[in-house]
mmCIF file of C-alpha atoms and ligand atoms in Angstrom:
data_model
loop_
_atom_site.group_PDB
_atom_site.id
_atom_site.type_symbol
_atom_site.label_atom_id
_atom_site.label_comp_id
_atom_site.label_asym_id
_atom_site.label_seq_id
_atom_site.Cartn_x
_atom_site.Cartn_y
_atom_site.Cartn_z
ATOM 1 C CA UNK A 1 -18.188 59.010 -89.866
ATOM 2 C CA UNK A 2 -21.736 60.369 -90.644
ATOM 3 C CA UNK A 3 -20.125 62.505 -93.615
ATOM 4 C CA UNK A 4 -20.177 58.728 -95.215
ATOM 5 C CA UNK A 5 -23.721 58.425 -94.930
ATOM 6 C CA UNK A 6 -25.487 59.759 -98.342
ATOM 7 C CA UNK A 7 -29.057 58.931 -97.057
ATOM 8 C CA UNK A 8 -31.064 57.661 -93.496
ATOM 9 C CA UNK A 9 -33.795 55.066 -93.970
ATOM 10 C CA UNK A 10 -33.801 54.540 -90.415
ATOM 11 C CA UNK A 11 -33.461 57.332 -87.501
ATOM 12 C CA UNK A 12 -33.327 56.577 -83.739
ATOM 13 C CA UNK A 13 -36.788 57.205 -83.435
ATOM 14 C CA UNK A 14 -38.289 54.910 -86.178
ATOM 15 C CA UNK A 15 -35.934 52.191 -84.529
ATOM 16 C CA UNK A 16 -37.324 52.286 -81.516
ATOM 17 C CA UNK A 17 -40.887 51.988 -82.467
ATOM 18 C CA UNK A 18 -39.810 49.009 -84.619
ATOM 19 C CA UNK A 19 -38.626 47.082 -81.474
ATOM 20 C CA UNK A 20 -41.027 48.154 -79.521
ATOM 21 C CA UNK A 21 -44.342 47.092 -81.993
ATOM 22 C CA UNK A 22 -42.041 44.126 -83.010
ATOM 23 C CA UNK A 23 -41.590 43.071 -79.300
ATOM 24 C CA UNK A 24 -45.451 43.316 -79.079
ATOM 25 C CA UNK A 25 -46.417 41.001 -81.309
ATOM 26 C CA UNK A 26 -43.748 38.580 -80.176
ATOM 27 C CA UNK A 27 -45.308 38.603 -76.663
ATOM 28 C CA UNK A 28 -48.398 38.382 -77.746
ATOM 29 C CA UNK A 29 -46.945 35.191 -80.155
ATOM 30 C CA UNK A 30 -44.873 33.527 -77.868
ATOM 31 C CA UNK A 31 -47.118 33.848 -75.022
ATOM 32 C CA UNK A 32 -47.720 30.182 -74.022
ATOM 33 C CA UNK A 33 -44.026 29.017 -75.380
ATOM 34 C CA UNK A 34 -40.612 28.720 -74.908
ATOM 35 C CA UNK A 35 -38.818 31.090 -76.468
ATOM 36 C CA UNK A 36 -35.114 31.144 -76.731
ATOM 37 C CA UNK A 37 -34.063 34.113 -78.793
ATOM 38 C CA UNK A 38 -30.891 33.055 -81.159
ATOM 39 C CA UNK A 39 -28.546 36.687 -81.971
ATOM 40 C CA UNK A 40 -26.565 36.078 -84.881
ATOM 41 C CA UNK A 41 -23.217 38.371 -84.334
ATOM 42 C CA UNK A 42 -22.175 40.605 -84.509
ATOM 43 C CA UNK A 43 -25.078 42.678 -86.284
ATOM 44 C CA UNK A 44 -27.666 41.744 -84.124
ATOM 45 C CA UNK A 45 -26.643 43.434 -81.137
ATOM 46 C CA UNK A 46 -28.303 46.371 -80.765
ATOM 47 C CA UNK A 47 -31.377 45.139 -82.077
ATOM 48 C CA UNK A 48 -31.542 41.802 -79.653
ATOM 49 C CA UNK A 49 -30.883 44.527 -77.069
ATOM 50 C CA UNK A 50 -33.689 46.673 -77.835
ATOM 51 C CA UNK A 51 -36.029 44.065 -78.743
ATOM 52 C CA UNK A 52 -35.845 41.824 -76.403
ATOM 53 C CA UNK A 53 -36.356 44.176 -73.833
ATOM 54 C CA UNK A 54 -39.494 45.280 -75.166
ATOM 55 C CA UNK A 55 -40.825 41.240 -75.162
ATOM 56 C CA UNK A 56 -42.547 40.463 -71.847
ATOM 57 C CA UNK A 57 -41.908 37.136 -71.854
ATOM 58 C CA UNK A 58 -39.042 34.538 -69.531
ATOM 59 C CA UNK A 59 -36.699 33.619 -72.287
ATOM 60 C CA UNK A 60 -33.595 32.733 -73.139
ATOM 61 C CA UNK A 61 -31.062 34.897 -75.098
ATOM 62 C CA UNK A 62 -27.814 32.702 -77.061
ATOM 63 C CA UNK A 63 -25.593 33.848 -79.766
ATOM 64 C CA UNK A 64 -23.419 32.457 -82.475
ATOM 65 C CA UNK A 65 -21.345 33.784 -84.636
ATOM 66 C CA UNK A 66 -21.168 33.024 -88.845
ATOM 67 C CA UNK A 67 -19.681 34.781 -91.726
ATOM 68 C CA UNK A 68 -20.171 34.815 -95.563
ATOM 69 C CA UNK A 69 -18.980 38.584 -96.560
ATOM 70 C CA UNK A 70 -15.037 39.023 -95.873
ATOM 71 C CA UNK A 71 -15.153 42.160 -95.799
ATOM 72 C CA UNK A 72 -16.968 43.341 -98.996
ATOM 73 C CA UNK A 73 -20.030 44.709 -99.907
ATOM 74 C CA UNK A 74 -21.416 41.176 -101.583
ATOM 75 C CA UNK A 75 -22.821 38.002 -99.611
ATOM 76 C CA UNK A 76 -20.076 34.803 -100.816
ATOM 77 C CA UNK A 77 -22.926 32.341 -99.943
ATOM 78 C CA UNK A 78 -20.318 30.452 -98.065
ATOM 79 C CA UNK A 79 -21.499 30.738 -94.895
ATOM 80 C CA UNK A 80 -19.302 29.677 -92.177
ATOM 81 C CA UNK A 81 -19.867 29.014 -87.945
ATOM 82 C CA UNK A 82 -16.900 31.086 -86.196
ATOM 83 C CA UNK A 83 -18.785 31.061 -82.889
ATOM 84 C CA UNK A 84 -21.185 27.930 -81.682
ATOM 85 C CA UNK A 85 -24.459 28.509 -79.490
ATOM 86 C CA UNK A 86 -23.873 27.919 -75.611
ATOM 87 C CA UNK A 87 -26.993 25.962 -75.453
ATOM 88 C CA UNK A 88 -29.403 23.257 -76.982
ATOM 89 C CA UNK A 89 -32.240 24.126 -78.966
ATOM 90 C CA UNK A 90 -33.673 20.637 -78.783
ATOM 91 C CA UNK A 91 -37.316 21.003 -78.569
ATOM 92 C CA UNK A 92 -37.117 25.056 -78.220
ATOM 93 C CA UNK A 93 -39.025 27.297 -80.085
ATOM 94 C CA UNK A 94 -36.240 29.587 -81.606
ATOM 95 C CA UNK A 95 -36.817 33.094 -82.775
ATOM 96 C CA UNK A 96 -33.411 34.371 -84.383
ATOM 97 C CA UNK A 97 -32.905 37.727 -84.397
ATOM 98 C CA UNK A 98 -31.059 39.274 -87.293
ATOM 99 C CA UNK A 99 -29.785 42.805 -88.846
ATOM 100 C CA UNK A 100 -31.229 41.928 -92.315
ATOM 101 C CA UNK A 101 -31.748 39.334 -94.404
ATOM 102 C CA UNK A 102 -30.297 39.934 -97.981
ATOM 103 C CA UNK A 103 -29.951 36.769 -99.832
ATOM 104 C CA UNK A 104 -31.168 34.892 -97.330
ATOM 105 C CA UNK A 105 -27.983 32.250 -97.520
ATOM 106 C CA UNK A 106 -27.290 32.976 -94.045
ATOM 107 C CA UNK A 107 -30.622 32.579 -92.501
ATOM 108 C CA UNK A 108 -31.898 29.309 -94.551
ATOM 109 C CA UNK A 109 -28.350 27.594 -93.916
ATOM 110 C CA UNK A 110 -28.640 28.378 -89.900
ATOM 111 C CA UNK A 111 -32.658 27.642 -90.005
ATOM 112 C CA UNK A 112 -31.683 24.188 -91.139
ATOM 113 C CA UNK A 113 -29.094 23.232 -89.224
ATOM 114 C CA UNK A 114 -31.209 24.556 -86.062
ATOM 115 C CA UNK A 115 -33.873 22.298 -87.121
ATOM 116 C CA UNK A 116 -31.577 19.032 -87.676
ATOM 117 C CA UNK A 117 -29.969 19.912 -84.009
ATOM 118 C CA UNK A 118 -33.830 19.499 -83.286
ATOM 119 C CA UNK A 119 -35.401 22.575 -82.332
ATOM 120 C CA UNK A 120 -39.141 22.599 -82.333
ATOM 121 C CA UNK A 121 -39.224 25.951 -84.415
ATOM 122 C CA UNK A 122 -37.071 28.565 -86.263
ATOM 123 C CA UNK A 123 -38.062 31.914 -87.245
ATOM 124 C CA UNK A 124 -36.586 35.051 -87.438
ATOM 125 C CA UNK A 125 -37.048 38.768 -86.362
ATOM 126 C CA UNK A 126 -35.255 40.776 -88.611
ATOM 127 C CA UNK A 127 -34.804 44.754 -88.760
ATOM 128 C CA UNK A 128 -34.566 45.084 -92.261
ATOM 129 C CA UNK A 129 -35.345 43.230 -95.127
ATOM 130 C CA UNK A 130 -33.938 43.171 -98.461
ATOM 131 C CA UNK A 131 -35.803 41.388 -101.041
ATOM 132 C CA UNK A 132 -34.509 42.370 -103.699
ATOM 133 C CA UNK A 133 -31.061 40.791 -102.865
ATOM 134 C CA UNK A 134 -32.436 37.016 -102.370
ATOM 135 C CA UNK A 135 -31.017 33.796 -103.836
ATOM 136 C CA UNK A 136 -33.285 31.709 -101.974
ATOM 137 C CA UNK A 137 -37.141 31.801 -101.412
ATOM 138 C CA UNK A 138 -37.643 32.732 -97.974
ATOM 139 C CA UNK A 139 -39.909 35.402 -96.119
ATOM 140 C CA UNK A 140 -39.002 36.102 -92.426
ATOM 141 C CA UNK A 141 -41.789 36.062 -89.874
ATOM 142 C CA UNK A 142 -41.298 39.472 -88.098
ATOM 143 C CA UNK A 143 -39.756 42.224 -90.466
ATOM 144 C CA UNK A 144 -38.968 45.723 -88.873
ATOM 145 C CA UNK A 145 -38.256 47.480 -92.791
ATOM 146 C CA UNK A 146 -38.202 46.432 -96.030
ATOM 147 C CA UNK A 147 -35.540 48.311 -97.629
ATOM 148 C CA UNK A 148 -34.449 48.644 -101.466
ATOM 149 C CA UNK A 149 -31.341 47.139 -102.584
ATOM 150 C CA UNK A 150 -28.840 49.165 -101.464
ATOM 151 C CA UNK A 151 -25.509 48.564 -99.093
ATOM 152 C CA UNK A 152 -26.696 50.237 -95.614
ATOM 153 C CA UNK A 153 -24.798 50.356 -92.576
ATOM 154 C CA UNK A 154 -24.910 51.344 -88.803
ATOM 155 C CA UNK A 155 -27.114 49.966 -85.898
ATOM 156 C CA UNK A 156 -24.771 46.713 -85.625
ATOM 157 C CA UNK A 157 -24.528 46.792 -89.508
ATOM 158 C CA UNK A 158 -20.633 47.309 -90.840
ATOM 159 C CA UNK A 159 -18.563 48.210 -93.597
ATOM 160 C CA UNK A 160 -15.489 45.862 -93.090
ATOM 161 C CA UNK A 161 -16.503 46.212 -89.156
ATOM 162 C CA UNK A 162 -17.046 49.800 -89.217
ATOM 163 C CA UNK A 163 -19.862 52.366 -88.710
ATOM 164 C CA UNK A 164 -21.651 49.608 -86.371
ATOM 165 C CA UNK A 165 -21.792 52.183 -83.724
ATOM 166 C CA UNK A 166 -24.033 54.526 -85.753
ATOM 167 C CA UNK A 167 -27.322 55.095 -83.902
ATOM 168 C CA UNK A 168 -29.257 55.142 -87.049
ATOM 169 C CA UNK A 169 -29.342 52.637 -90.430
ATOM 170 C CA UNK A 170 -28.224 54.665 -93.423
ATOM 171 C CA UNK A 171 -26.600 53.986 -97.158
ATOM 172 C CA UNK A 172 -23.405 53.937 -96.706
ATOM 173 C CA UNK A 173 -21.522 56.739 -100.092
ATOM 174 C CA UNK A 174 -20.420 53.742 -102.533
ATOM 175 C CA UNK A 175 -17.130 56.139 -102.467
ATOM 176 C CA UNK A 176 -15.840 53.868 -99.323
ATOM 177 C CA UNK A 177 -16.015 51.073 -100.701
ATOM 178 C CA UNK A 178 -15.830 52.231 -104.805
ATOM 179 C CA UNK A 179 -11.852 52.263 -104.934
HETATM 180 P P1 IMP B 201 -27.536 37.123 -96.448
HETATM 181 O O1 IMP B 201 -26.971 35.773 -96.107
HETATM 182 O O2 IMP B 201 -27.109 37.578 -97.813
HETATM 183 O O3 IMP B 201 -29.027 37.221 -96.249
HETATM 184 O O4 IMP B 201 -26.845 38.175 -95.549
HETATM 185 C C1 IMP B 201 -27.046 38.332 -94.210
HETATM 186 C C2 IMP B 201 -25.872 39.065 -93.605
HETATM 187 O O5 IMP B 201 -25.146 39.812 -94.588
HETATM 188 C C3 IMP B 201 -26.345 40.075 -92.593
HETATM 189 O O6 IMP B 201 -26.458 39.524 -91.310
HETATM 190 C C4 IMP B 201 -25.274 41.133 -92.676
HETATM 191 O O7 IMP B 201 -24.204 40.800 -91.827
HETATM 192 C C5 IMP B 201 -24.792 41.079 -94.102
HETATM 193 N N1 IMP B 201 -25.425 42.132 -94.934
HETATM 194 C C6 IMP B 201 -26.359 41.979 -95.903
HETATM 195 N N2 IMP B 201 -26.687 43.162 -96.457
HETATM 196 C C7 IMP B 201 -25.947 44.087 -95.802
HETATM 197 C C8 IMP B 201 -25.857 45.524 -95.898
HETATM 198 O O8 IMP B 201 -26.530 46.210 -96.700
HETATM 199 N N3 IMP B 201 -24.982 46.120 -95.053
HETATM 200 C C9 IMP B 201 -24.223 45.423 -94.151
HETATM 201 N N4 IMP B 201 -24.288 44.099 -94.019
HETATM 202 C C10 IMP B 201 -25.140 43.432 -94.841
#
């Protein structure tokens, strides 16, 4: 699996330091709030484990689950919900915690529907950014990397739902996916 991996722009160690300067801030942030933390799956996994153990705060951890790729390497903009949150956000201070942010599709289209279910706030905590990608204006509030435009995987991040497992974030050899 790492043979598909033509270049790290993440190692374990840089990861950590992310979540635990990123889970910092948060605390210091979120201090007097309530904070429910909102994981989108499945890429968010290891980070919402990582980070949210390095927030010193009581709060609140949900998921849901939405899609837009299919399986390839390009964000369809169709975002769709395959898994629903298992509680209200009305009048919570939400803090969703992402893989990356690429076009941004996914994370404006959930910010507003969070908002019109009536939470008080939405941001996000994202490990890596990808500006270059966007469609929409939008700048996350806690960024771990910003990373050129290039298709990375590992560290909950997939290649039709592989390589998640990697402990690192790397570019994944346009080979696998170049057919
Ligand atoms: P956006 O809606 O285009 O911002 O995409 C957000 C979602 O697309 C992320 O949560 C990822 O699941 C996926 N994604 C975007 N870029 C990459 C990438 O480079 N590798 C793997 N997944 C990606």
């Amino acid at each position: 699996m790492k043979n598909d991996i033509i270049e790290i722009l993440l190692t374990e160690q840089e990861i950590n330091e992310i979540a635990n300067k990123m889970g910092k801030q948060i605390t210091e942030d979120y201090k007097d709030k309530d904070l429910l933390l909102v994981g989108l799956l499945k890429g968010c996994v290891p980070f919402m484990a990582d980070l949210s153990r390095n927030i010193d705060l009581k709060l609140d951890i949900a998921y849901m689950a939405v899609s837009s790729y299919h399986g390839g390497i390009n964000s369809s903009g169709d975002i769709k919900i395959k898994m629903d949150l298992d509680m209200s956000v009305k009048g919570r201070n939400v803090l969703i915690v992402e893989d990356i942010v690429d076009t941004a599709n996914t994370i404006v289209t959930v910010t507003e529907l969070l908002i019109h279910r009536g939470a008080k706030s939405v941001k996000i905590a994202t490990l890596l950014d990808k500006p270059a990608g966007r469609q929409k204006v939008y700048v996350p509030a806690y960024i771990g990397k910003t990373i050129p435009k290039a298709f990375v995987v590992g560290y909950g991040l997939d290649y039709d739902e592989k390589y998640r497992n990697l402990p690192f974030v790397g570019i994944l050899d346009p080979k696998v996916y170049i057919k």
